[in-house]
């Protein structure tokens, strides 16, 4: 299914929760959605037989300086089509519902986004740091991250 | 007489450099290659040990992150004296390609544990590793360590 058709179906079903279709020239194009309704949209995209996006290829955090984003790349093994879903979050309180009960593989990637960007995934089964040590301060991939001078007595 | 005892002790130590297999990155591949049949580190009395308690030499082969640095220190502390460290490759020497703008990589394993020999390269060839081990053997042969005397 083409990105435009996916977007039209989502827009018809979820209304204002689906904002726009962007990314001409991107593969895949992506649908911008409201963060609060990302879980219902994810559940619909997975379960609807016309879509059956059964694979979450990638979940990434992005820092746009004035805001954050979470990008989901979905792929369907059955229909062999793909779509991106993106949600923009305010910089002060970056939080979004988790999708780890939609695609269990989301958990590790959400933990990575939490670890490196400080994006909070509400309702996550297990939201801990995954790469950095548990007592690390700050989130290093944020654009305004200040490097510490020492970590446990070793120069950073 | 004392000189001869030193010679014997040092010769024994340099001829049985059992190294701790400690590979954290691609240098570990070259380390395995050096230990395998073509380059055959066994010729120098160097065989790998899987536990620090039986090892004389720690071959730090690869990138050391801050999370790993604490484990490196602990493994080093578990090794019995006398112990030596070879830092293998650019990452272990200085942080290598991660030197600038990396929050997680330690900029040289010598910030964590003392190092005897540095081997440059990214990664060093097995010949370079053998050269490093032979240099360490030369260092060991110069040690003054007869028991009772100050080292």
Coordinates of N, CA, C and O in Angstrom, one line a residue, chain A residues 34-138:
Chain A
X34 N 0.0 12.7 16.8 CA 0.1 13.3 18.2 C 0.6 12.3 19.1 O 0.2 11.1 19.1
X35 N 1.6 12.7 20.0 CA 2.2 11.7 20.9 C 1.2 10.9 21.7 O 1.4 9.7 21.9
X36 N 0.2 11.5 22.2 CA -0.7 10.8 23.2 C -1.5 9.7 22.6 O -1.8 8.7 23.2
X37 N -1.7 9.7 21.2 CA -2.5 8.6 20.6 C -1.6 7.6 19.8 O -2.1 6.9 19.0
X38 N -0.3 7.7 20.1 CA 0.6 6.8 19.3 C 0.3 5.3 19.5 O 0.5 4.5 18.6
X39 N -0.1 5.0 20.7 CA -0.3 3.6 21.0 C -1.5 3.0 20.2 O -1.5 1.9 19.7
X40 N -2.7 3.8 20.2 CA -3.8 3.3 19.5 C -3.5 3.2 18.0 O -3.9 2.2 17.4
X41 N -2.8 4.1 17.5 CA -2.4 4.1 16.1 C -1.5 2.9 15.8 O -1.7 2.2 14.8
X42 N -0.6 2.7 16.7 CA 0.3 1.5 16.5 C -0.5 0.2 16.5 O -0.2 -0.7 15.7
X43 N -1.4 0.1 17.5 CA -2.2 -1.1 17.6 C -3.0 -1.4 16.4 O -3.1 -2.5 15.9
X44 N -3.6 -0.3 15.8 CA -4.4 -0.4 14.6 C -3.5 -0.8 13.4 O -3.9 -1.7 12.7
X45 N -2.4 -0.2 13.3 CA -1.5 -0.5 12.2 C -1.0 -1.9 12.2 O -0.8 -2.6 11.2
X46 N -0.9 -2.5 13.4 CA -0.4 -3.9 13.5 C -1.6 -4.8 13.2 O -1.4 -5.8 12.5
X47 N -2.8 -4.5 13.7 CA -3.9 -5.5 13.7 C -4.7 -5.5 12.5 O -5.3 -6.5 12.1
X48 N -4.8 -4.3 11.8 CA -5.7 -4.2 10.7 C -5.2 -5.1 9.6 O -4.0 -5.0 9.2
X49 N -6.0 -6.0 9.0 CA -5.5 -6.9 8.0 C -5.0 -6.2 6.7 O -4.2 -6.7 6.0
X50 N -5.5 -5.0 6.4 CA -5.1 -4.3 5.2 C -3.6 -3.7 5.4 O -2.9 -3.5 4.4
X51 N -3.2 -3.5 6.7 CA -1.9 -3.0 6.9 C -0.9 -4.1 7.4 O 0.1 -4.4 6.9
X52 N -1.3 -4.8 8.5 CA -0.5 -5.8 9.3 C 1.0 -5.5 9.3 O 1.8 -6.2 8.8
X53 N 1.2 -4.3 10.0 CA 2.6 -4.0 10.2 C 3.1 -4.8 11.4 O 3.0 -4.4 12.5
X54 N 3.7 -6.0 11.1 CA 4.0 -6.9 12.2 C 5.5 -6.7 12.6 O 5.9 -7.4 13.6
X55 N 6.2 -5.8 12.0 CA 7.6 -5.7 12.3 C 7.9 -4.2 12.6 O 7.7 -3.3 11.8
X56 N 8.5 -3.9 13.8 CA 9.0 -2.6 14.1 C 10.5 -2.6 13.8 O 11.3 -3.2 14.5
X57 N 10.8 -2.1 12.6 CA 12.2 -2.2 12.2 C 13.1 -1.4 13.0 O 14.2 -1.8 13.3
X58 N 12.7 -0.2 13.4 CA 13.6 0.7 14.1 C 12.7 1.7 14.9 O 11.7 2.2 14.5
X59 N 13.2 2.0 16.1 CA 12.6 3.1 16.9 C 13.7 4.0 17.3 O 14.7 3.6 18.0
X60 N 13.6 5.3 16.9 CA 14.8 6.2 17.2 C 14.3 7.4 17.9 O 13.2 7.9 17.7
X61 N 15.2 8.0 18.7 CA 15.0 9.3 19.2 C 15.7 10.3 18.4 O 16.7 10.0 17.8
X62 N 15.2 11.6 18.3 CA 15.8 12.6 17.5 C 15.8 13.9 18.3 O 14.8 14.2 19.0
X63 N 16.9 14.7 18.3 CA 16.9 15.9 19.0 C 16.9 17.0 17.9 O 17.9 17.2 17.2
X64 N 15.8 17.9 17.9 CA 15.8 19.0 16.9 C 16.1 20.3 17.6 O 15.7 21.3 17.1
X65 N 16.8 20.3 18.7 CA 17.1 21.5 19.5 C 15.9 22.1 20.2 O 15.9 22.2 21.4
X66 N 14.9 22.5 19.5 CA 13.7 23.1 20.1 C 12.7 22.0 20.6 O 11.8 22.3 21.3
X67 N 12.8 20.8 20.0 CA 11.9 19.7 20.4 C 12.6 18.4 20.2 O 13.6 18.3 19.5
X68 N 11.9 17.3 20.7 CA 12.4 16.0 20.4 C 11.4 15.3 19.5 O 10.3 15.8 19.3
X69 N 11.8 14.2 18.9 CA 10.9 13.4 18.1 C 11.2 11.9 18.4 O 12.4 11.6 18.7
X70 N 10.2 11.1 18.3 CA 10.4 9.6 18.3 C 9.9 9.1 16.9 O 8.8 9.5 16.5
X71 N 10.8 8.4 16.2 CA 10.4 7.9 14.9 C 10.3 6.4 14.9 O 11.2 5.7 15.5
X72 N 9.2 5.9 14.4 CA 9.0 4.4 14.3 C 9.0 4.0 12.8 O 8.4 4.7 12.0
X73 N 9.8 3.1 12.5 CA 9.8 2.5 11.1 C 9.2 1.2 11.2 O 9.7 0.3 11.8
X74 N 8.1 1.1 10.4 CA 7.3 -0.2 10.4 C 7.4 -0.9 9.1 O 7.5 -0.2 8.0
X75 N 7.3 -2.2 9.2 CA 7.4 -3.0 7.9 C 6.4 -4.1 8.1 O 6.2 -4.6 9.2
X76 N 5.8 -4.5 6.9 CA 4.8 -5.6 7.0 C 5.4 -6.8 6.2 O 5.7 -6.6 5.0
X77 N 5.6 -7.9 6.9 CA 6.1 -9.1 6.2 C 5.1 -9.6 5.2 O 5.4 -10.2 4.1
X78 N 3.8 -9.4 5.5 CA 2.8 -10.0 4.6 C 2.6 -9.2 3.4 O 2.6 -9.7 2.2
X79 N 2.5 -7.8 3.5 CA 2.2 -7.0 2.3 C 3.4 -6.4 1.7 O 3.4 -5.7 0.7
X80 N 4.6 -6.5 2.4 CA 5.8 -6.0 1.9 C 5.8 -4.5 1.7 O 6.2 -3.9 0.7
X81 N 5.1 -3.8 2.6 CA 5.1 -2.3 2.5 C 5.7 -1.7 3.8 O 5.7 -2.4 4.8
X82 N 6.0 -0.5 3.8 CA 6.7 0.1 5.0 C 6.1 1.5 5.1 O 5.7 2.2 4.2
X83 N 6.2 2.0 6.4 CA 5.8 3.4 6.6 C 6.5 3.9 7.9 O 6.9 3.1 8.7
X84 N 6.8 5.2 7.9 CA 7.4 5.8 9.1 C 6.3 6.5 9.9 O 5.3 7.0 9.3
X85 N 6.4 6.5 11.2 CA 5.5 7.2 12.1 C 6.3 8.1 13.0 O 7.3 7.6 13.5
X86 N 6.0 9.3 13.1 CA 6.8 10.2 13.9 C 6.0 11.1 14.8 O 4.9 11.5 14.4
X87 N 6.4 11.2 16.0 CA 5.7 12.1 17.0 C 6.7 13.1 17.6 O 7.8 12.7 18.0
X88 N 6.3 14.3 17.6 CA 7.1 15.4 18.2 C 6.8 15.6 19.6 O 5.6 15.7 20.0
X89 N 7.8 15.8 20.4 CA 7.6 16.0 21.9 C 8.2 17.3 22.3 O 9.2 17.7 21.8
X90 N 7.6 18.0 23.3 CA 8.1 19.2 23.8 C 9.5 18.9 24.5 O 9.6 17.9 25.1
X91 N 10.4 19.9 24.5 CA 11.7 19.7 25.1 C 11.7 19.6 26.6 O 12.4 18.8 27.2
X92 N 10.7 20.3 27.2 CA 10.7 20.3 28.7 C 10.2 19.0 29.3 O 10.8 18.5 30.2
X93 N 9.2 18.4 28.7 CA 8.6 17.1 29.2 C 8.5 16.1 28.1 O 7.4 15.9 27.6
X94 N 9.6 15.5 27.7 CA 9.6 14.6 26.6 C 9.0 13.2 27.1 O 9.8 12.4 27.6
X95 N 7.7 13.0 26.9 CA 7.2 11.7 27.3 C 6.2 11.2 26.3 O 5.4 12.1 25.8
X96 N 6.1 9.9 26.1 CA 5.2 9.4 25.1 C 4.8 8.0 25.6 O 5.6 7.3 26.3
X97 N 3.6 7.5 25.3 CA 3.2 6.2 25.7 C 4.1 5.1 25.0 O 4.5 5.3 23.9
X98 N 4.3 4.0 25.8 CA 5.2 3.0 25.3 C 4.5 2.1 24.2 O 3.2 2.1 24.2
X99 N 5.2 1.5 23.3 CA 4.6 0.5 22.4 C 5.1 -0.9 22.6 O 5.1 -1.7 21.7
X100 N 5.7 -1.1 23.8 CA 6.4 -2.4 24.0 C 5.3 -3.6 24.1 O 5.7 -4.7 24.1
X101 N 4.0 -3.2 24.4 CA 3.0 -4.3 24.3 C 2.4 -4.5 23.0 O 1.7 -5.4 22.7
X102 N 2.8 -3.6 22.0 CA 2.3 -3.8 20.6 C 3.4 -4.6 19.9 O 3.1 -5.6 19.3
X103 N 4.7 -4.1 20.0 CA 5.8 -4.9 19.4 C 6.8 -5.1 20.6 O 7.4 -4.1 21.0
X104 N 6.9 -6.3 21.1 CA 7.8 -6.5 22.3 C 9.3 -6.1 22.0 O 10.0 -5.7 22.9
X105 N 9.7 -6.1 20.7 CA 11.0 -5.6 20.4 C 11.3 -4.2 20.7 O 12.4 -3.7 20.7
X106 N 10.2 -3.4 20.9 CA 10.3 -2.0 21.2 C 11.1 -1.7 22.5 O 11.7 -0.7 22.6
X107 N 11.0 -2.7 23.4 CA 11.6 -2.4 24.7 C 13.0 -2.0 24.7 O 13.4 -0.9 25.3
X108 N 13.9 -2.7 24.0 CA 15.3 -2.4 24.0 C 15.5 -1.0 23.4 O 16.4 -0.2 23.8
X109 N 14.8 -0.8 22.3 CA 15.0 0.5 21.6 C 14.5 1.7 22.3 O 15.0 2.8 22.3
X110 N 13.4 1.5 23.1 CA 12.9 2.5 23.9 C 13.9 2.8 25.1 O 14.1 3.9 25.4
X111 N 14.5 1.7 25.6 CA 15.5 1.9 26.6 C 16.7 2.7 26.1 O 17.3 3.5 26.8
X112 N 17.0 2.5 24.8 CA 18.2 3.2 24.3 C 17.8 4.7 24.1 O 18.6 5.6 24.4
X113 N 16.6 4.9 23.6 CA 16.2 6.3 23.5 C 16.1 7.0 24.8 O 16.4 8.2 25.0
X114 N 15.7 6.3 25.8 CA 15.6 6.8 27.2 C 17.0 7.1 27.7 O 17.3 8.2 28.3
X115 N 17.9 6.2 27.4 CA 19.3 6.3 27.9 C 20.0 7.5 27.3 O 20.6 8.3 28.0
X116 N 19.9 7.7 26.0 CA 20.7 8.7 25.3 C 20.0 10.0 25.1 O 20.6 11.0 24.9
X117 N 18.6 10.0 25.1 CA 17.9 11.3 24.9 C 17.1 11.7 26.1 O 16.6 12.8 26.2
X118 N 16.8 10.8 27.1 CA 16.0 11.1 28.2 C 14.5 11.1 27.9 O 13.8 11.8 28.6
X119 N 14.1 10.5 26.8 CA 12.7 10.4 26.5 C 12.0 9.4 27.3 O 12.5 8.2 27.4
X120 N 11.0 9.7 28.0 CA 10.3 8.8 29.0 C 9.2 8.1 28.2 O 8.3 8.8 27.6
X121 N 9.2 6.8 28.3 CA 8.1 6.0 27.7 C 7.2 5.5 28.8 O 7.5 4.6 29.5
X122 N 6.0 6.2 28.9 CA 5.1 5.9 30.0 C 4.5 4.5 29.8 O 4.1 4.1 28.8
X123 N 4.4 3.8 31.0 CA 3.8 2.5 31.0 C 4.8 1.4 30.5 O 4.3 0.2 30.3
X124 N 6.1 1.7 30.3 CA 7.0 0.7 29.9 C 7.2 -0.4 30.9 O 7.2 -0.2 32.1
X125 N 7.4 -1.6 30.4 CA 7.6 -2.8 31.3 C 8.9 -2.6 32.1 O 9.0 -3.0 33.3
X126 N 9.9 -2.1 31.5 CA 11.2 -2.1 32.1 C 12.0 -0.9 31.5 O 12.7 -1.1 30.5
X127 N 11.9 0.2 32.1 CA 12.6 1.4 31.5 C 13.9 1.7 32.3 O 13.8 2.4 33.3
X128 N 15.0 1.1 31.9 CA 16.3 1.4 32.6 C 17.3 1.8 31.5 O 17.0 1.6 30.3
X129 N 18.4 2.3 32.0 CA 19.5 2.6 31.0 C 20.0 1.2 30.4 O 20.0 0.2 31.1
X130 N 20.3 1.3 29.2 CA 20.7 0.0 28.5 C 22.2 0.0 28.1 O 22.9 -1.0 28.2
X131 N 22.7 1.2 27.7 CA 24.1 1.2 27.3 C 25.0 1.8 28.4 O 26.1 1.2 28.6
X132 N 24.6 2.9 29.0 CA 25.5 3.5 29.9 C 25.3 2.9 31.3 O 24.3 2.3 31.6
X133 N 26.3 3.1 32.2 CA 26.1 2.6 33.6 C 24.9 3.2 34.3 O 24.5 4.4 34.0
X134 N 24.3 2.5 35.2 CA 23.1 3.0 35.8 C 23.2 4.4 36.5 O 22.2 5.1 36.6
X135 N 24.4 4.7 37.0 CA 24.6 5.9 37.8 C 25.1 7.1 36.9 O 25.6 8.1 37.4
X136 N 25.0 6.9 35.6 CA 25.5 8.0 34.7 C 24.5 9.2 34.8 O 23.3 9.0 35.0
X137 N 25.1 10.4 34.8 CA 24.3 11.6 34.9 C 24.1 12.2 33.5 O 25.0 12.4 32.7
X138 N 22.8 12.5 33.1 CA 22.5 13.2 31.9 C 22.3 12.2 30.7 O 22.4 11.0 30.9

